[in-house]
Coordinates of C-alpha atoms in Angstrom, one line a residue:
G1 CA -57.7 7.7 5.4
N2 CA -54.6 5.6 4.9
I3 CA -53.1 6.0 1.5
G4 CA -50.3 3.4 1.4
N5 CA -49.1 0.2 2.9
T6 CA -45.8 -0.1 4.9
H7 CA -43.4 -3.0 4.6
E8 CA -40.2 -3.6 6.4
V9 CA -37.6 -5.6 4.4
D10 CA -34.0 -6.6 5.4
V11 CA -31.6 -5.9 2.6
T12 CA -27.9 -6.7 2.3
F13 CA -25.7 -4.7 0.0
E14 CA -22.6 -6.5 -1.3
S15 CA -19.5 -4.4 -1.0
N16 CA -17.4 -4.2 -4.2
T17 CA -14.7 -1.9 -2.7
P18 CA -11.3 -3.0 -3.9
K19 CA -8.9 -4.4 -1.4
I20 CA -5.1 -4.7 -1.3
L21 CA -3.9 -8.3 -0.9
N22 CA -0.4 -10.0 -0.7
A23 CA 1.7 -6.9 0.1
N24 CA 5.3 -7.9 0.0
A25 CA 8.6 -6.1 0.4
L26 CA 11.8 -7.4 -1.0
K27 CA 15.4 -6.0 -0.8
V28 CA 16.6 -5.9 -4.4
N29 CA 20.2 -4.7 -3.6
Q30 CA 21.9 -2.4 -1.0
E31 CA 20.1 0.7 -2.4
T32 CA 16.6 -0.6 -3.4
C33 CA 13.5 -2.2 -2.0
L34 CA 10.7 -3.5 -4.2
I35 CA 7.2 -3.3 -2.8
Q36 CA 4.5 -5.4 -4.6
W37 CA 0.8 -5.9 -4.0
T38 CA -2.2 -7.2 -5.7
I39 CA -5.8 -5.8 -5.9
D40 CA -9.0 -7.7 -5.4
G41 CA -11.7 -5.7 -7.0
S42 CA -12.0 -3.0 -9.6
L43 CA -8.9 -1.0 -10.2
E44 CA -11.0 1.7 -11.8
L45 CA -12.2 2.8 -8.4
I46 CA -8.7 3.6 -7.2
D47 CA -6.9 6.8 -8.2
H48 CA -3.6 6.1 -6.6
F49 CA -1.8 4.5 -3.6
I50 CA 0.3 6.2 -0.9
I51 CA 3.3 4.3 0.3
V52 CA 4.6 4.9 3.8
K53 CA 7.9 3.6 5.2
E54 CA 8.0 2.5 8.8
I55 CA 11.4 2.1 10.5
L56 CA 12.3 2.1 14.2
G57 CA 8.9 3.5 15.2
H58 CA 9.0 6.4 12.7
S59 CA 6.7 6.7 9.6
S60 CA 7.4 8.8 6.5
I61 CA 5.6 8.9 3.1
V62 CA 8.1 7.7 0.5
G63 CA 5.9 8.1 -2.6
K64 CA 2.7 7.4 -4.5
S65 CA 1.8 5.0 -7.2
H66 CA -0.8 5.9 -9.7
N67 CA -3.3 3.4 -11.0
N68 CA -1.9 2.9 -14.5
F69 CA -1.1 -0.8 -14.5
S70 CA -2.6 -3.3 -16.9
G71 CA -2.7 -6.2 -14.4
K72 CA -3.8 -6.5 -10.8
T73 CA -0.2 -6.6 -9.5
I74 CA 1.3 -3.2 -8.7
E75 CA 5.0 -2.5 -8.0
F76 CA 6.8 0.4 -6.3
Y77 CA 10.6 0.8 -5.9
D78 CA 12.0 2.7 -2.8
N79 CA 15.5 3.9 -2.4
I80 CA 17.3 2.8 0.8
T81 CA 19.1 5.8 2.4
I82 CA 22.0 5.8 4.8
N83 CA 19.5 6.5 7.6
D84 CA 17.5 3.4 6.9
V85 CA 19.0 1.0 9.5
G86 CA 17.1 -1.8 11.2
E87 CA 13.8 -3.5 10.4
L88 CA 11.6 -1.6 8.0
S89 CA 8.2 -2.3 6.6
Y90 CA 5.8 -0.4 4.3
K91 CA 2.1 0.6 4.6
I92 CA 0.1 0.8 1.4
I93 CA -3.0 3.0 1.5
P94 CA -5.4 3.0 -1.5
V95 CA -6.9 6.4 -2.3
F96 CA -10.2 6.2 -4.2
C97 CA -11.4 8.5 -7.0
D98 CA -13.4 10.5 -4.5
Y99 CA -10.1 10.9 -2.5
S100 CA -11.4 8.8 0.5
H101 CA -8.9 6.3 1.8
G102 CA -9.4 2.5 1.8
T103 CA -8.1 -0.1 4.2
E104 CA -4.3 0.0 4.4
I105 CA -2.1 -3.1 4.5
T106 CA 1.4 -3.6 5.9
T107 CA 4.2 -5.5 4.2
N108 CA 6.5 -8.0 5.8
K109 CA 9.6 -6.6 7.6
I110 CA 13.0 -6.4 6.0
R111 CA 16.4 -6.1 7.8
I112 CA 18.6 -3.2 6.5
N113 CA 22.2 -3.1 7.6
D114 CA 24.2 0.0 8.2
M115 CA 25.3 1.2 4.7
R116 CA 28.2 3.2 6.1
K117 CA 30.1 -0.1 6.7
Y118 CA 30.0 -0.7 3.0
N119 CA 30.5 2.9 1.7
G120 CA 33.4 3.9 4.0

């Protein structure tokens, strides 16, 4: 005979995956850009962030930032090179503790002038 009863139930699981918010790039001086972002969610789930520079249709990894900040605002400084001319932006990619990638976010665009004009 029948041993059990079957029941169908709709269940919703709330996602607590951390998200990057408010990504912003700021030109500090002729040689440096500051990239800042905040995290919504638990920082403990993120191992590090990959920072990718995008300029004139080309992308290159410029560094990584480990998750060792006390607050929810994270900063990364990038050196502007002589080849960085035009509008640039940065992508920030969270890498979780299991090394899967989270949703990336792109910063605002910054205009970089040709540094050769200033350096001779």
